[in-house]
mmCIF file of the C-alpha atoms, coordinates in Angstrom:
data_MODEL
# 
_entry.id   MODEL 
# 
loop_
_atom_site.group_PDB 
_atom_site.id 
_atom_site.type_symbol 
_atom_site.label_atom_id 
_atom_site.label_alt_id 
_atom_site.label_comp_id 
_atom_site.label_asym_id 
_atom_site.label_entity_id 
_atom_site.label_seq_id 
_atom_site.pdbx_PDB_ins_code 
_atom_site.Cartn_x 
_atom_site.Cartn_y 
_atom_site.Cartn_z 
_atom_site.occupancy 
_atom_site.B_iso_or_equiv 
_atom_site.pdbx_formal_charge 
_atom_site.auth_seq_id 
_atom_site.auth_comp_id 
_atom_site.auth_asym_id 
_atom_site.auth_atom_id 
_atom_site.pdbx_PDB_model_num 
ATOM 1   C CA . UNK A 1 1   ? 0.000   0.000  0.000   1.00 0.00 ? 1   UNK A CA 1 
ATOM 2   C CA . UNK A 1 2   ? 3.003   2.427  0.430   1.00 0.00 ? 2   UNK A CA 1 
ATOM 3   C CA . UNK A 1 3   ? 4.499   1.827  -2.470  1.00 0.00 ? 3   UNK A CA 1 
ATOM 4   C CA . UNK A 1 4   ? 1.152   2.781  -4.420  1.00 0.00 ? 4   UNK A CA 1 
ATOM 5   C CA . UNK A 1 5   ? 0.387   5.856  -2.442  1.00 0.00 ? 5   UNK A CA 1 
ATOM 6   C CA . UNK A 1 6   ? 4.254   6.604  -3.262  1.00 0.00 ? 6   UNK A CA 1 
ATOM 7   C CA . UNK A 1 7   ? 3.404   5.723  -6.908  1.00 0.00 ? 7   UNK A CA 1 
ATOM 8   C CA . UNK A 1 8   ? 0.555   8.452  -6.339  1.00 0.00 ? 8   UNK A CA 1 
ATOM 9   C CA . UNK A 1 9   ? 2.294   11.129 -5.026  1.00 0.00 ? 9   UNK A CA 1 
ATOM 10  C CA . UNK A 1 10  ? 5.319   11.216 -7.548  1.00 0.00 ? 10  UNK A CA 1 
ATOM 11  C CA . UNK A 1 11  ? 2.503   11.368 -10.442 1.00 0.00 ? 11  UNK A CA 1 
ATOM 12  C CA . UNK A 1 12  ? 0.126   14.121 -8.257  1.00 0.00 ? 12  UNK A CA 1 
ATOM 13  C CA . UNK A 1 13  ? 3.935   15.987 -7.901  1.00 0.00 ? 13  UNK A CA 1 
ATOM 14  C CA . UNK A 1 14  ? 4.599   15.999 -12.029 1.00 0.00 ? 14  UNK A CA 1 
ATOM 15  C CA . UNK A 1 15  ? 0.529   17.300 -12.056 1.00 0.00 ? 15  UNK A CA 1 
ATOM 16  C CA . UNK A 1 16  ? 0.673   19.753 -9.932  1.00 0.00 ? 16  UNK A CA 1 
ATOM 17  C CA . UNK A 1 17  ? 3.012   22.527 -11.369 1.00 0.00 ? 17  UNK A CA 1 
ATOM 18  C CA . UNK A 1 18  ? 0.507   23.351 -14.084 1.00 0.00 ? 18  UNK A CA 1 
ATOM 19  C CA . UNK A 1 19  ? -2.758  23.778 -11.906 1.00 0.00 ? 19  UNK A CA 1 
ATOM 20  C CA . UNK A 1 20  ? -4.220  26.779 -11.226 1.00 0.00 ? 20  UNK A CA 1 
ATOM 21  C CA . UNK A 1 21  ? -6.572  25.614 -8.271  1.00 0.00 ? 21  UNK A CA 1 
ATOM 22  C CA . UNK A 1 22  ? -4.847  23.470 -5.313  1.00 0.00 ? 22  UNK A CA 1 
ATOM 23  C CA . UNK A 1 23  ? -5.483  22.254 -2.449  1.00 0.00 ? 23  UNK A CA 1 
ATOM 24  C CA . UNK A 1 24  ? -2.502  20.965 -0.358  1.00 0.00 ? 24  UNK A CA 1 
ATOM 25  C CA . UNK A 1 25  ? -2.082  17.979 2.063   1.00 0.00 ? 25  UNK A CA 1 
ATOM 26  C CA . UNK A 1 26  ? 1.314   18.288 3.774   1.00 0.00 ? 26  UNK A CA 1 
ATOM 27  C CA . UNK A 1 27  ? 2.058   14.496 4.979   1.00 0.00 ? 27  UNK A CA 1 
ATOM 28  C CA . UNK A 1 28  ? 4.235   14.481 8.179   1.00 0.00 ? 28  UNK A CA 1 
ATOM 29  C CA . UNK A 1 29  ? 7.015   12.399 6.156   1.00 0.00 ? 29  UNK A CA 1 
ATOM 30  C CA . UNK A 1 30  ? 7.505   15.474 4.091   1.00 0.00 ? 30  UNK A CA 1 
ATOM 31  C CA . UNK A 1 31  ? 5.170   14.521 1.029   1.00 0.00 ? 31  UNK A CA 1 
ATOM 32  C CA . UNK A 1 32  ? 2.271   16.348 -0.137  1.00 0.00 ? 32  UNK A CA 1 
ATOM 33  C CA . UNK A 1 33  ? -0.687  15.980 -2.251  1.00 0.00 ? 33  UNK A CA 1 
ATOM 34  C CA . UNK A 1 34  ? -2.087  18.949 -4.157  1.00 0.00 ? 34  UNK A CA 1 
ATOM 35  C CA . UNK A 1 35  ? -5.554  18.473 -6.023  1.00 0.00 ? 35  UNK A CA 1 
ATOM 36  C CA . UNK A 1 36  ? -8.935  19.725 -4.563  1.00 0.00 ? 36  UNK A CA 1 
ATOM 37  C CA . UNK A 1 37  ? -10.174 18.488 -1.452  1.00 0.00 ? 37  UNK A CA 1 
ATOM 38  C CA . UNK A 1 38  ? -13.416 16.759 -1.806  1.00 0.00 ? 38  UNK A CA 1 
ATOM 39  C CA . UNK A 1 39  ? -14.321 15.815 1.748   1.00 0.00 ? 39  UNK A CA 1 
ATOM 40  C CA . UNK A 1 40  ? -13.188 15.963 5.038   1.00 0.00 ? 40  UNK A CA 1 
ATOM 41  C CA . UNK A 1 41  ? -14.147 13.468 8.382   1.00 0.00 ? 41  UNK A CA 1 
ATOM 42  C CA . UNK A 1 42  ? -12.510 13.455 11.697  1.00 0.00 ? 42  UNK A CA 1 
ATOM 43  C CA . UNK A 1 43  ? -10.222 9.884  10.274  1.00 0.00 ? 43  UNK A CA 1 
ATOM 44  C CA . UNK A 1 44  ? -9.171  10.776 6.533   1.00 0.00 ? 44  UNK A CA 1 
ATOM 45  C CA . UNK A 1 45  ? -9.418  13.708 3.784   1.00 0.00 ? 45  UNK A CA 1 
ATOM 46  C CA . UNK A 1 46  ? -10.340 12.846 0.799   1.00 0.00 ? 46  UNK A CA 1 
ATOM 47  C CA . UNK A 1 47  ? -8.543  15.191 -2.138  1.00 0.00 ? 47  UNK A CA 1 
ATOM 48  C CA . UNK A 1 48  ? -9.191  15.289 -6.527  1.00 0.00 ? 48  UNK A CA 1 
ATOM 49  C CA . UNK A 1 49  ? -6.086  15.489 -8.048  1.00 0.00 ? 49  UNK A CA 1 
ATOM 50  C CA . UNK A 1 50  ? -5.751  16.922 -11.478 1.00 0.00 ? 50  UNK A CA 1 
ATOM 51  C CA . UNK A 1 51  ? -5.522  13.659 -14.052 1.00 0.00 ? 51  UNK A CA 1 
ATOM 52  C CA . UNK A 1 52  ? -9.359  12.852 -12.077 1.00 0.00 ? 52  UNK A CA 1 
ATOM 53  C CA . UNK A 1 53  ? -8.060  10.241 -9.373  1.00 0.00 ? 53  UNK A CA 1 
ATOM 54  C CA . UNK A 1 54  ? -9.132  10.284 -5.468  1.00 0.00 ? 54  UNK A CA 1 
ATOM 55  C CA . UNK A 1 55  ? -6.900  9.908  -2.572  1.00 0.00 ? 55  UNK A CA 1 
ATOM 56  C CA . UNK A 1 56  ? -7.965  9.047  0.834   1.00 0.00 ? 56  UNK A CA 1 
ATOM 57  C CA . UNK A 1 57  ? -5.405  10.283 3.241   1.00 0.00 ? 57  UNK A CA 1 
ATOM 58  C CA . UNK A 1 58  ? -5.493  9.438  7.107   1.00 0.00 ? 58  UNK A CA 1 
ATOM 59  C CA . UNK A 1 59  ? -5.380  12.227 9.318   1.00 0.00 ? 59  UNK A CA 1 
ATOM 60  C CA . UNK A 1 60  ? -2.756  10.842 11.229  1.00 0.00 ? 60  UNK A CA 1 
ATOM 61  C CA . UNK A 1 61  ? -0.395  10.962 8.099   1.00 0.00 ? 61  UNK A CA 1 
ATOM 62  C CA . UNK A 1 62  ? -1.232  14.753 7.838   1.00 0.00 ? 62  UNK A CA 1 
ATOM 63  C CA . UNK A 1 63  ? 0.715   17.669 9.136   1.00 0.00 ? 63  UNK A CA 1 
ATOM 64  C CA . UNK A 1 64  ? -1.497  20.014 7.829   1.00 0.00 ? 64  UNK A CA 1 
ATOM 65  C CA . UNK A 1 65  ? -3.380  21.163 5.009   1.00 0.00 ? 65  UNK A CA 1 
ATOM 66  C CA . UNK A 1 66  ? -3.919  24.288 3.154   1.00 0.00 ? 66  UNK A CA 1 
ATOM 67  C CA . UNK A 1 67  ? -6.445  25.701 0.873   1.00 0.00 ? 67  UNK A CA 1 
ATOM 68  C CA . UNK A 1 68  ? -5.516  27.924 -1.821  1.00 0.00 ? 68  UNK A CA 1 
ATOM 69  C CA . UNK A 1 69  ? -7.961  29.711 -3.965  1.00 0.00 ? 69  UNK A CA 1 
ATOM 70  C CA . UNK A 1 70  ? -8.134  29.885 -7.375  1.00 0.00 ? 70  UNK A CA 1 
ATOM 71  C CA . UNK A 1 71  ? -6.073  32.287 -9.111  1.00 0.00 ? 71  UNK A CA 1 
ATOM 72  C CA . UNK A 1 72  ? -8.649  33.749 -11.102 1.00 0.00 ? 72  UNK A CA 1 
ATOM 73  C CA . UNK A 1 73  ? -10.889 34.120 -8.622  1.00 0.00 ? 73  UNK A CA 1 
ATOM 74  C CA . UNK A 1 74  ? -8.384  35.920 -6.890  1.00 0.00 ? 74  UNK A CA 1 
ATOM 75  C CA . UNK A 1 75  ? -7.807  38.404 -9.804  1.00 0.00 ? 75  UNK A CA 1 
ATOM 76  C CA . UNK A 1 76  ? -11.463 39.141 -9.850  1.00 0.00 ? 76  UNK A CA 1 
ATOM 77  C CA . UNK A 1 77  ? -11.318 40.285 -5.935  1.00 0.00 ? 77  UNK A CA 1 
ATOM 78  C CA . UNK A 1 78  ? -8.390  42.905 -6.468  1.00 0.00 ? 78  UNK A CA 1 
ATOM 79  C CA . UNK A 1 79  ? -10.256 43.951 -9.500  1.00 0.00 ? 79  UNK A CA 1 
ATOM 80  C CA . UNK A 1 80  ? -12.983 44.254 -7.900  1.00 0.00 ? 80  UNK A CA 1 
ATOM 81  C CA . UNK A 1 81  ? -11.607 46.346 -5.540  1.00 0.00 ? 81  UNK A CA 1 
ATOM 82  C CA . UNK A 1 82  ? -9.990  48.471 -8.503  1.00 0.00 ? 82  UNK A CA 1 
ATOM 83  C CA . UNK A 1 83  ? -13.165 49.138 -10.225 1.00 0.00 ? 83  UNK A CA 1 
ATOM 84  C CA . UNK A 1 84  ? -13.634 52.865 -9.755  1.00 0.00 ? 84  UNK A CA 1 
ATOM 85  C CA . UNK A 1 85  ? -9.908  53.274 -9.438  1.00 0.00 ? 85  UNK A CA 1 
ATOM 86  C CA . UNK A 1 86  ? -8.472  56.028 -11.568 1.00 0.00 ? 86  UNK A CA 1 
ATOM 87  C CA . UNK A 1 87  ? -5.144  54.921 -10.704 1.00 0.00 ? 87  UNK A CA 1 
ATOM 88  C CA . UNK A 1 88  ? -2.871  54.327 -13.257 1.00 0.00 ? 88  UNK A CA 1 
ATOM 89  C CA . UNK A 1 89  ? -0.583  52.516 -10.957 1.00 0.00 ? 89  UNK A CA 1 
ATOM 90  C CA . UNK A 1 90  ? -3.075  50.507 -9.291  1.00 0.00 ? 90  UNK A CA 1 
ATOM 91  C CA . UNK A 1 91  ? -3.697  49.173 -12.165 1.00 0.00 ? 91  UNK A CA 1 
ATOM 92  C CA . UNK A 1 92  ? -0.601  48.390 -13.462 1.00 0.00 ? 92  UNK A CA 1 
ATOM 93  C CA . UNK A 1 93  ? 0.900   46.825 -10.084 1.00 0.00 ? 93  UNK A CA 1 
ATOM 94  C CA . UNK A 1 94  ? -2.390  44.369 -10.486 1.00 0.00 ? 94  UNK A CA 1 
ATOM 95  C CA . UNK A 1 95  ? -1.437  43.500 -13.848 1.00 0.00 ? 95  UNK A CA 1 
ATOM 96  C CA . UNK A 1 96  ? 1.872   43.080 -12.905 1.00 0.00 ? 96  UNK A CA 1 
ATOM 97  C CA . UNK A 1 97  ? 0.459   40.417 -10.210 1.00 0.00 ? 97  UNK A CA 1 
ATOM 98  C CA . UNK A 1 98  ? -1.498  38.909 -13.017 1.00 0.00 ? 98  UNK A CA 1 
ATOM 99  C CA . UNK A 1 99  ? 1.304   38.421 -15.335 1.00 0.00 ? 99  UNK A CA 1 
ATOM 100 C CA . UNK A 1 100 ? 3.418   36.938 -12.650 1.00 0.00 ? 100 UNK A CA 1 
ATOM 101 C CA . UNK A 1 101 ? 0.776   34.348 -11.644 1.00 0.00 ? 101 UNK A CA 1 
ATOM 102 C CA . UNK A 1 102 ? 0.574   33.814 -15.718 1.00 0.00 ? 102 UNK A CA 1 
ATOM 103 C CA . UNK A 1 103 ? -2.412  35.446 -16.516 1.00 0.00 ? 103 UNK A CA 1 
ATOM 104 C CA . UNK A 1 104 ? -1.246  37.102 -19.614 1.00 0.00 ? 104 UNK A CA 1 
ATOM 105 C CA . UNK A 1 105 ? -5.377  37.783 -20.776 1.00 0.00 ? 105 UNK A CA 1 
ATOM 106 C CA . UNK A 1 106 ? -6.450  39.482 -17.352 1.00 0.00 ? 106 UNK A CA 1 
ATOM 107 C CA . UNK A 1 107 ? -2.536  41.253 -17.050 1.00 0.00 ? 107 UNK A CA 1 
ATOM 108 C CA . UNK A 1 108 ? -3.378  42.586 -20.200 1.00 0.00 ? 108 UNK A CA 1 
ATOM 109 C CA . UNK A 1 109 ? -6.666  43.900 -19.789 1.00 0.00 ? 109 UNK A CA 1 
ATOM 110 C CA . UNK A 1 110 ? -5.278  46.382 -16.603 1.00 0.00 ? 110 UNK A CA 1 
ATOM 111 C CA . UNK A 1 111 ? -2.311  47.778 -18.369 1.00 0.00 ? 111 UNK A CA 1 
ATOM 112 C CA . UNK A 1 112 ? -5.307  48.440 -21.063 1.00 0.00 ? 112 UNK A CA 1 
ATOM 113 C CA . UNK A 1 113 ? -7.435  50.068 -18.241 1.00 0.00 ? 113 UNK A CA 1 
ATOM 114 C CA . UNK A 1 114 ? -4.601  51.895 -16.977 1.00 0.00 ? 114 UNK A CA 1 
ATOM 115 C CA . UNK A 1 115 ? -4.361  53.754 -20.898 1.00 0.00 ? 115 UNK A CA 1 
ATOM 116 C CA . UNK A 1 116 ? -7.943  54.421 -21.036 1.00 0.00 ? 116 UNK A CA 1 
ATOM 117 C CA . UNK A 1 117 ? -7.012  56.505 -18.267 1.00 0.00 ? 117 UNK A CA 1 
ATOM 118 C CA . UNK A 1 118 ? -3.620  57.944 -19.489 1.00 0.00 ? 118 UNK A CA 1 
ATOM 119 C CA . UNK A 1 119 ? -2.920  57.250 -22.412 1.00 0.00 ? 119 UNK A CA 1 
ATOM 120 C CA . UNK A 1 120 ? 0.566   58.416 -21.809 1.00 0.00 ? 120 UNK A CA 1 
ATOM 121 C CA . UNK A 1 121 ? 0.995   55.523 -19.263 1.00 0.00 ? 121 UNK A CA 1 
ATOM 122 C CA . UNK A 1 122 ? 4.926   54.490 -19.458 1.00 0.00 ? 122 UNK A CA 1 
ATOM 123 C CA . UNK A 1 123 ? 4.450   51.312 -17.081 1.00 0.00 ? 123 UNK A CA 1 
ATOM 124 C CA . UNK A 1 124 ? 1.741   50.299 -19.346 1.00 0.00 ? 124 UNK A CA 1 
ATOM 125 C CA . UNK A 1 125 ? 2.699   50.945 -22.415 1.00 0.00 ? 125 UNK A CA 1 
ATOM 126 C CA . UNK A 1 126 ? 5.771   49.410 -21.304 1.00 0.00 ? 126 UNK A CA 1 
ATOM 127 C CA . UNK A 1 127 ? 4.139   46.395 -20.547 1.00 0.00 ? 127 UNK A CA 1 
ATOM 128 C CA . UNK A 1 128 ? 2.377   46.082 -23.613 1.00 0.00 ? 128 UNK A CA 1 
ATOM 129 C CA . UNK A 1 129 ? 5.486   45.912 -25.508 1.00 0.00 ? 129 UNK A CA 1 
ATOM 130 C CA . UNK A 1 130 ? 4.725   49.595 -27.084 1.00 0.00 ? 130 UNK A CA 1 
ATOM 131 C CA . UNK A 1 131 ? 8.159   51.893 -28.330 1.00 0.00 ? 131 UNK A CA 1 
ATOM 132 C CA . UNK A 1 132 ? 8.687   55.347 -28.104 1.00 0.00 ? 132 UNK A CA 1 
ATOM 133 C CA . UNK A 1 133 ? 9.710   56.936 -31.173 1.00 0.00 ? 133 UNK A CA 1 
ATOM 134 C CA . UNK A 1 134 ? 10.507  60.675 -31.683 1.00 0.00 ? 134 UNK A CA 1 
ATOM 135 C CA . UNK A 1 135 ? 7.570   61.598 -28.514 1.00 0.00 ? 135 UNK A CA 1 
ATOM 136 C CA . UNK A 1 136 ? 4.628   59.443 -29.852 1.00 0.00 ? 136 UNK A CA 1 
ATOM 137 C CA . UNK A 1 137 ? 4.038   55.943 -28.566 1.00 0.00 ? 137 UNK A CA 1 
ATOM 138 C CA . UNK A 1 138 ? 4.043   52.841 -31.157 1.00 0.00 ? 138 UNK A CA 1 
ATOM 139 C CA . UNK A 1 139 ? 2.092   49.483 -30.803 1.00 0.00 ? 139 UNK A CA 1 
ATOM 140 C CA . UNK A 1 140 ? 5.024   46.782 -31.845 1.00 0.00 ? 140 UNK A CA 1 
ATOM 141 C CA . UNK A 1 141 ? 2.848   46.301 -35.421 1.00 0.00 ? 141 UNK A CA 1 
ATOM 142 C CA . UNK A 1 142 ? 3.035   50.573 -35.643 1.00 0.00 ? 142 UNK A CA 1 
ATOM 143 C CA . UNK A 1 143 ? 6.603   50.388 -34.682 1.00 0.00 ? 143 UNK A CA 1 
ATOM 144 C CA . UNK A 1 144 ? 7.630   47.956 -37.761 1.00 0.00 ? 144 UNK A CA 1 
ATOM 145 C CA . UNK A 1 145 ? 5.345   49.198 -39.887 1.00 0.00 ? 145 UNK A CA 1 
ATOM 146 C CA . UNK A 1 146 ? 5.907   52.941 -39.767 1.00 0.00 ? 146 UNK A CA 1 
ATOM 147 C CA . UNK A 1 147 ? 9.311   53.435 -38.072 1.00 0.00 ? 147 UNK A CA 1 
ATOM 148 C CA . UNK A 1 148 ? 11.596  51.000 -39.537 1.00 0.00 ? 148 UNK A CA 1 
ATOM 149 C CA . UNK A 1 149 ? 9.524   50.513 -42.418 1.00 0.00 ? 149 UNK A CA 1 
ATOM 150 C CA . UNK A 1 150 ? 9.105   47.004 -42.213 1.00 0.00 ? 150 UNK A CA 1 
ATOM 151 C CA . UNK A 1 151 ? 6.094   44.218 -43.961 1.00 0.00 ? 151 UNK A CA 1 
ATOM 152 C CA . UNK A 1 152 ? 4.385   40.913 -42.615 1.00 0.00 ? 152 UNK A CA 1 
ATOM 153 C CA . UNK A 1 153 ? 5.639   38.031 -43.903 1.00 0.00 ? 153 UNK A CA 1 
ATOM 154 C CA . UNK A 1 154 ? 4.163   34.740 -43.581 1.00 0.00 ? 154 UNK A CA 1 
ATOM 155 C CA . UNK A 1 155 ? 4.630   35.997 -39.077 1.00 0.00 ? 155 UNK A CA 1 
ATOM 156 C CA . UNK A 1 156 ? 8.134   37.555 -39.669 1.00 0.00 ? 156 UNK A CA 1 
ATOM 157 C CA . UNK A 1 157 ? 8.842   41.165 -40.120 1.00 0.00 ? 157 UNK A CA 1 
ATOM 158 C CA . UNK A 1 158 ? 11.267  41.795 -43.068 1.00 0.00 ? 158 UNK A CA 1 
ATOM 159 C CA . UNK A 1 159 ? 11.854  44.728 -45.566 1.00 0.00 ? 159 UNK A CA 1 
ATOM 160 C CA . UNK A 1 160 ? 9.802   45.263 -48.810 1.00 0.00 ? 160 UNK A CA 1 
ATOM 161 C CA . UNK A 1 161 ? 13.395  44.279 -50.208 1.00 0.00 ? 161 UNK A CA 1 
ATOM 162 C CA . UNK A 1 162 ? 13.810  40.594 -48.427 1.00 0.00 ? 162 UNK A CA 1 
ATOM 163 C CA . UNK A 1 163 ? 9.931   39.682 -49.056 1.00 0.00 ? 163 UNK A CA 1 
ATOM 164 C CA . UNK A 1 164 ? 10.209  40.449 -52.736 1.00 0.00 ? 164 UNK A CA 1 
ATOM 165 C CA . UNK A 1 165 ? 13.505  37.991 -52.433 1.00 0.00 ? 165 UNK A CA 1 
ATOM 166 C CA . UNK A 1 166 ? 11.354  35.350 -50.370 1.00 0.00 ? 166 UNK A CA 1 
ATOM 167 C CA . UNK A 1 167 ? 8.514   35.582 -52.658 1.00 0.00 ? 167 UNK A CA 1 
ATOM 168 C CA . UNK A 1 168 ? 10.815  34.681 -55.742 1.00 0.00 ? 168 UNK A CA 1 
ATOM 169 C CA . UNK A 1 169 ? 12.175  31.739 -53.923 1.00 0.00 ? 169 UNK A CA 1 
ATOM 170 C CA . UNK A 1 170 ? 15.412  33.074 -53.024 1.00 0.00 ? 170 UNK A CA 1 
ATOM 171 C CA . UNK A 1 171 ? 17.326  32.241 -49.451 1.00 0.00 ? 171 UNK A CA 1 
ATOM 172 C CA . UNK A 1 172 ? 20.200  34.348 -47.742 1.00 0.00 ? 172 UNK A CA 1 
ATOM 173 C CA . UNK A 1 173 ? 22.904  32.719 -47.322 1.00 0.00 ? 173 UNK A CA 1 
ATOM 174 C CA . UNK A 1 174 ? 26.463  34.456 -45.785 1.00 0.00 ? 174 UNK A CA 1 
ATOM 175 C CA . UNK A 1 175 ? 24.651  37.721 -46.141 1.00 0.00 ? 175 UNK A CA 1 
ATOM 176 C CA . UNK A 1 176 ? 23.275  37.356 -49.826 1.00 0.00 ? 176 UNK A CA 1 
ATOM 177 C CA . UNK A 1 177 ? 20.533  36.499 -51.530 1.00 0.00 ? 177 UNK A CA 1 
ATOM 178 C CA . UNK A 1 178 ? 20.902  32.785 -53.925 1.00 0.00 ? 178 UNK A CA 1 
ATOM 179 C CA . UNK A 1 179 ? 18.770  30.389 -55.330 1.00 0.00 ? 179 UNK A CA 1 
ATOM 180 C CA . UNK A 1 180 ? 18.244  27.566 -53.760 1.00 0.00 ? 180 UNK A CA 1 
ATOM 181 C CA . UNK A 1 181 ? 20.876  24.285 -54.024 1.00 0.00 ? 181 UNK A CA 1 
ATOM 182 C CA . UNK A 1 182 ? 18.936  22.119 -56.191 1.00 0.00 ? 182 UNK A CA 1 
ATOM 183 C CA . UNK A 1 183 ? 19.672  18.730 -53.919 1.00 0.00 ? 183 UNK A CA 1 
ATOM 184 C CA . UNK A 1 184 ? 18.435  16.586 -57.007 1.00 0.00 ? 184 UNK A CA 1 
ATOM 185 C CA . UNK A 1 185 ? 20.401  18.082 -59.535 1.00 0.00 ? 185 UNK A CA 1 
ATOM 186 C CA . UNK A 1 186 ? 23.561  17.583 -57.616 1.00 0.00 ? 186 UNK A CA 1 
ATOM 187 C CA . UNK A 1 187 ? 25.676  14.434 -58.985 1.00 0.00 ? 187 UNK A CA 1 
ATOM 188 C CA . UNK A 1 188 ? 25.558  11.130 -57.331 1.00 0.00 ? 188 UNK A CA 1 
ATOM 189 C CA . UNK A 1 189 ? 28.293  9.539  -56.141 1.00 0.00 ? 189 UNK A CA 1 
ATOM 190 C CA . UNK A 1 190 ? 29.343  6.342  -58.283 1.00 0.00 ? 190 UNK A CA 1 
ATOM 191 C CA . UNK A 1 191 ? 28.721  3.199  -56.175 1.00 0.00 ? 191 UNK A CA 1 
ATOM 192 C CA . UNK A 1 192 ? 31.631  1.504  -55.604 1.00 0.00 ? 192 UNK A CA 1 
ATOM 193 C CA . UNK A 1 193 ? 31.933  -1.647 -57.636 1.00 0.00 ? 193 UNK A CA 1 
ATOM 194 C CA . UNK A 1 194 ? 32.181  -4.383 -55.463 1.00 0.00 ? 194 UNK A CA 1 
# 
């Protein structure tokens, strides 16, 4: 039975980094189980992990446990709170908090909120990736596009120069532009006669 609960634990372990929502179960030989705890009675805990199994756990293999909330439901409490803020930098320190719990969509949405209400926001803008150029501020697409004078390529950024080269098939190679080695064309080595 040790061995499987073992068994359990190193597979709830490799599970656990990428959930959002756990639970904890600190075992008093150092283990833990993270998941979310379905039931509780005065002899074992019960906890979900991620991949759908249950564990029963006996109290008396416990040191303690600890509930975490969701993340998400987290971010909607500070913003919450944040609402009628018109603070720029409220809202950008709760993006930053977003972002570093790896909610790029909600992080993203504050540093937005915090331009509707300056749009000269440097944390934010910042944070959105946006450049300076010349005392106006430039989305990354702007910045390519209308300071260095770049195009989209098939998700790269080149110059009108390099896409007309890619679109007639040429590569770069040490700095210049070439066709293509033909593989096929190239001469096959004579078999050796045996």
């Amino acid at each position: 039975m040790n061995a499987l609960r073992t068994l359990a634990l190193a597979g709830l372990l490799l599970l656990a980094g990428a959930s959002a929502r756990a639970d904890v179960i600190h075992l008093e030989s150092g283990g833990q189980y993270r998941g979310k705890i379905v039931s509780e009675t005065s002899r074992s805990v019960t906890i979900k992990t991620r991949g759908g199994g249950t564990i029963r756990v006996p109290r008396d293999e416990i040191s303690r446990i600890v509930k975490e909330e969701d993340l998400a439901e987290t971010f909607k409490k500070r913003r919450a709170k944040l609402e009628d803020s018109r603070s720029t930098k409220a809202w950008c320190e709760l993006g930053d908090w977003a972002r570093s719990k790896k909610l790029e969509k909600q992080a993203r949405g504050c540093y937005e909120r915090a331009l509707k209400l300056d749009e000269g926001c440097k944390p934010a803008r910042e944070a959105l990736g946006h450049k300076l150029h010349q005392g106006r501020w430039h989305t990354l697409e702007e910045y390519n596009r209308d300071v260095l004078g770049l195009v989209l390529y098939k998700g790269d950024w080149v110059t009108p120069a390099d896409k007309a080269n890619l679109e007639a098939g040429l590569v770069k190679r040490d700095g210049r532009w070439v066709m293509p080695k033909d593989e096929s064309k190239k001469p096959k080595p004579a078999k050796p006669k045996p």
